[in-house]
mmCIF file of C-alpha atoms in Angstrom:
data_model
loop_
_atom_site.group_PDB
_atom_site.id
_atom_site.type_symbol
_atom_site.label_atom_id
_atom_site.label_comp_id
_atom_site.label_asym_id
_atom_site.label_seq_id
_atom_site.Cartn_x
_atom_site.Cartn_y
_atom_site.Cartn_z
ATOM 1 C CA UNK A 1 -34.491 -19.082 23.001
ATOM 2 C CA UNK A 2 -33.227 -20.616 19.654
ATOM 3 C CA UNK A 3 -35.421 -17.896 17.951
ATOM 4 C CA UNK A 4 -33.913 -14.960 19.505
ATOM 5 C CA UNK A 5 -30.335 -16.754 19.349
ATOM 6 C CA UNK A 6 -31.086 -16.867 15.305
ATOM 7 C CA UNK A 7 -32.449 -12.873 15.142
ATOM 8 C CA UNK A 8 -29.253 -11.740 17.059
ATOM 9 C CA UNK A 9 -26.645 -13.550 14.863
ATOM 10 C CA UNK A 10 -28.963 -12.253 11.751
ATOM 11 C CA UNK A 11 -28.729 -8.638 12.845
ATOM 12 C CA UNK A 12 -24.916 -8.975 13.636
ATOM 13 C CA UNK A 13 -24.633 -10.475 10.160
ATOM 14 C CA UNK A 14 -26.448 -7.584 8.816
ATOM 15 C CA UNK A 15 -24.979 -5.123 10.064
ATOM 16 C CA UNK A 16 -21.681 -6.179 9.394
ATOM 17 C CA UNK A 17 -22.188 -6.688 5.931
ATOM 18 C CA UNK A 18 -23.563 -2.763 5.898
ATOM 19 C CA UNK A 19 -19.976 -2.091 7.515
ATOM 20 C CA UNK A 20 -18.040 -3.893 5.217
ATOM 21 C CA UNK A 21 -20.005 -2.430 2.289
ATOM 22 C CA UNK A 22 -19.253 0.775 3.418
ATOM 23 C CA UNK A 23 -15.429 0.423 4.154
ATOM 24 C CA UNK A 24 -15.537 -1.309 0.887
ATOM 25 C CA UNK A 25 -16.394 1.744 -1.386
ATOM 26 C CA UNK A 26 -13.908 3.985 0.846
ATOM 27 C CA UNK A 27 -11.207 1.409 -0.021
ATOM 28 C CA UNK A 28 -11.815 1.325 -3.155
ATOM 29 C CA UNK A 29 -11.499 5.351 -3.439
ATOM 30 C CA UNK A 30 -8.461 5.199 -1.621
ATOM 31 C CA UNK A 31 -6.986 2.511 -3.743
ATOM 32 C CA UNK A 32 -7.198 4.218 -6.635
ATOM 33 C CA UNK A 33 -5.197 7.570 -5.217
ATOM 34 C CA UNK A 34 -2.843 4.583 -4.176
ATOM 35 C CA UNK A 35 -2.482 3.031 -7.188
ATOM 36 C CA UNK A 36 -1.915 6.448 -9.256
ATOM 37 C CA UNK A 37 0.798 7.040 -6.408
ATOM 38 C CA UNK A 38 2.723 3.885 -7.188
ATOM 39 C CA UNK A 39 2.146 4.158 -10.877
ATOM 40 C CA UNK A 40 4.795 6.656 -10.735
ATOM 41 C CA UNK A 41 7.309 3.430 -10.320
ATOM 42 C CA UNK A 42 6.184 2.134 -13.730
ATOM 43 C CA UNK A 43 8.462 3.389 -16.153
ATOM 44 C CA UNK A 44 6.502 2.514 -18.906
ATOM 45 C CA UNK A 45 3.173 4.729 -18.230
ATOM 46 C CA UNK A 46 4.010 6.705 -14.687
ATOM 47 C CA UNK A 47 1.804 9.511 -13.034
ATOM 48 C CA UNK A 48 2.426 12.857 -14.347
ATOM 49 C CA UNK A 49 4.282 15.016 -11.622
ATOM 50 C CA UNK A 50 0.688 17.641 -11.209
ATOM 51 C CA UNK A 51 -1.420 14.292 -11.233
ATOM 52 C CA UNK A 52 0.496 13.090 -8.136
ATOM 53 C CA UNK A 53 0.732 16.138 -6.528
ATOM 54 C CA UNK A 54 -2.668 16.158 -6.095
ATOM 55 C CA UNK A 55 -2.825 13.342 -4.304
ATOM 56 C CA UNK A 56 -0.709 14.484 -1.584
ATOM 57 C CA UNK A 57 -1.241 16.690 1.715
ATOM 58 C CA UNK A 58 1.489 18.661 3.892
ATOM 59 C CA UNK A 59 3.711 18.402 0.702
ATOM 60 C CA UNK A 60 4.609 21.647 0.005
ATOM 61 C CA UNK A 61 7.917 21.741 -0.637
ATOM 62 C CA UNK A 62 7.880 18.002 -2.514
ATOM 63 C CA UNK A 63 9.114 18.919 -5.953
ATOM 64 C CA UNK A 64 9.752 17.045 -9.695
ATOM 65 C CA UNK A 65 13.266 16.611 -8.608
ATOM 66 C CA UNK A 66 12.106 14.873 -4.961
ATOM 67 C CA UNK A 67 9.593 12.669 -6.695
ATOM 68 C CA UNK A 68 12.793 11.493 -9.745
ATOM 69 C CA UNK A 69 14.964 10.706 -6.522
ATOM 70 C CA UNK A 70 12.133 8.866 -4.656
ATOM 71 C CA UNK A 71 11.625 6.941 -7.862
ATOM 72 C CA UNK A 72 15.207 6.091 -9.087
ATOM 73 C CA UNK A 73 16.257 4.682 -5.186
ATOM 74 C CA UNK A 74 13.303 2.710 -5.227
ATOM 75 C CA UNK A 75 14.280 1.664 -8.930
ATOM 76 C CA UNK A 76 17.688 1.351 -8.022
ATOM 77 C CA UNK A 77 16.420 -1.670 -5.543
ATOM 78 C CA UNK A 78 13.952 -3.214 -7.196
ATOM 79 C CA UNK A 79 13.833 -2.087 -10.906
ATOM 80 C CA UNK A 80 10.691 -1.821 -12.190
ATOM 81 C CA UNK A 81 7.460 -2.513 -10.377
ATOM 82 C CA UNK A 82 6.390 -6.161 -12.066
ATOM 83 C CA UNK A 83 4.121 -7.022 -9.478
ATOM 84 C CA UNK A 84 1.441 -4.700 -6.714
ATOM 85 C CA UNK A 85 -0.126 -6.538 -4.398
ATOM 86 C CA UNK A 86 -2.659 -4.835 -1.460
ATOM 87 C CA UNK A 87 -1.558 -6.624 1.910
ATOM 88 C CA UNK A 88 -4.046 -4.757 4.398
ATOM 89 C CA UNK A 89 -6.271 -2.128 4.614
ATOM 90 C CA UNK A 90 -6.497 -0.326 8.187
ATOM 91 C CA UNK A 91 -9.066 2.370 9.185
ATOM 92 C CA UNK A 92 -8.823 4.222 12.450
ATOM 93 C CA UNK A 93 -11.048 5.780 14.469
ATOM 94 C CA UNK A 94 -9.576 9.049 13.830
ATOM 95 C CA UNK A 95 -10.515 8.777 9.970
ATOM 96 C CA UNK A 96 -6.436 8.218 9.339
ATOM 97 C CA UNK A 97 -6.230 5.239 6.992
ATOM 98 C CA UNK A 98 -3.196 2.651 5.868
ATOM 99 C CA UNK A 99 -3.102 0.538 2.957
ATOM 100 C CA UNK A 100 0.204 -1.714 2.769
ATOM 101 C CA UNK A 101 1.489 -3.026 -0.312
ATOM 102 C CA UNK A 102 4.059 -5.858 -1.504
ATOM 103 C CA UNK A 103 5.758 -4.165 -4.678
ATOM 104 C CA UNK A 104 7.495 -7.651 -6.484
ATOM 105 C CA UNK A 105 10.452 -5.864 -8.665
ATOM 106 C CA UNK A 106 12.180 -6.747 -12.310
ATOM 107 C CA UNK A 107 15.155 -7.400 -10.208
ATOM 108 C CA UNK A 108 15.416 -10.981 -9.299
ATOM 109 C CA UNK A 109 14.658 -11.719 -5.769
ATOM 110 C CA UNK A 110 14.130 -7.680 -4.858
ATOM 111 C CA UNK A 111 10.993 -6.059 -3.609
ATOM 112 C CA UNK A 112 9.772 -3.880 -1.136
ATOM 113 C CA UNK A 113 6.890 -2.883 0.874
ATOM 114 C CA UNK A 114 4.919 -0.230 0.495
ATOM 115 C CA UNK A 115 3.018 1.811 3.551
ATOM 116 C CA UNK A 116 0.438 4.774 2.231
ATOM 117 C CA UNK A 117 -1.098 7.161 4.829
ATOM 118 C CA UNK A 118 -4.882 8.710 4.157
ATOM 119 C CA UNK A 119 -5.849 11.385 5.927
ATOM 120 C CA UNK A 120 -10.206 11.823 6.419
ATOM 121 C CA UNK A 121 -10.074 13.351 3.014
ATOM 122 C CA UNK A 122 -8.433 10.744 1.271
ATOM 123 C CA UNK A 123 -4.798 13.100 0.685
ATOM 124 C CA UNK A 124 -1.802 10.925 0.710
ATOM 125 C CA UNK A 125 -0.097 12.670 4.376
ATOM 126 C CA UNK A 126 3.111 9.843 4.233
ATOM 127 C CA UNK A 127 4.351 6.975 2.890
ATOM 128 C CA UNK A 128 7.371 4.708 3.238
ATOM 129 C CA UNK A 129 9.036 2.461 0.812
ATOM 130 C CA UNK A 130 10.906 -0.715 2.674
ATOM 131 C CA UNK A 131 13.054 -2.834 0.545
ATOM 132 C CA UNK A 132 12.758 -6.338 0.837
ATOM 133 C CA UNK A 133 15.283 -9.185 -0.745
ATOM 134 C CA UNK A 134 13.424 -12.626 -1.010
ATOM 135 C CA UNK A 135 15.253 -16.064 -1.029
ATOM 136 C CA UNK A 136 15.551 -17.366 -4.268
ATOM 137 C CA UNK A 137 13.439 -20.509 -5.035
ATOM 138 C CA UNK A 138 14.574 -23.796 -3.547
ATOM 139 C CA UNK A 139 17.152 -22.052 -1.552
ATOM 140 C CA UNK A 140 17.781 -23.541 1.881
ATOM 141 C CA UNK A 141 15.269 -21.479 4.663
ATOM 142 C CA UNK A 142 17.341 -22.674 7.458
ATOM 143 C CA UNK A 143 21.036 -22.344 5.852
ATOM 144 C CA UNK A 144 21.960 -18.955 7.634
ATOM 145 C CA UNK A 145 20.138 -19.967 10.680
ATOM 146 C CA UNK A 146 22.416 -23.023 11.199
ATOM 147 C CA UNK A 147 24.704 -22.690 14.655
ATOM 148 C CA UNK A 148 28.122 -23.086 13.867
#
């Protein structure tokens, strides 16, 4: 019994590191469409407008001038993008995938979070940009929670 026990917890182990191998070299592809996406909020070295165009699907009618006004009201929040972080990585079973990100701003105590939409081939179809304001360091947590 303890010999079948062991082969059935080394197959499940087995195949889930062929899984996560998998899903890990899709990630990675989808990353770095991501990552030329949100390079467009680095002011110092941002994606060329046809670069970023080709990452995107159902676009059409996205132009320079919606991509500057994405860009400044997300700069207008945060600043600059100091800091990207990947959060999660979800793949459905419909080949639609989500990678969230934590954008950390120049702005002090500003940032935002980031939610990119793949479709099965790996074409940006949405994205949405939620700003975030963080409490500054040793602030009080519980001060505005505090009945009066």
């Amino acid at each position: 019994m303890k010999k079948v026990l062991l082969f059935v917890f080394a197959a499940l182990l087995v195949c889930g590191s062929c899984f996560a191998a998998g899903n890990g070299k899709y990630l990675e592809k989808l990353e770095k469409s991501a990552d030329k996406f949100l390079a467009t909020l680095n002011k110092e070295n941002p994606t060329p407008f046809a670069e970023y165009y080709k990452l995107l699907e159902g676009f059409e009618n996205h132009t320079e001038k919606d991509l500057q006004n994405m860009v400044a009201g997300v700069r207008q929040h945060l600043g600059d993008a100091k800091e990207v972080k990947l959060e999660n990585f979800h793949r459905f079973p419909d080949g639609i995938s989500e990678l969230n990100y934590l954008i950390v701003g120049t702005t002090p105590n500003r940032g935002g979070h980031v939610d990119v939409v793949f479709n099965p081939n790996g074409k940006i179809i949405m994205y949405q940009f939620t700003p975030l304001e963080f409490l500054p360091e040793g602030a009080d947590k519980n001060k505005n929670n505090k009945k009066k």
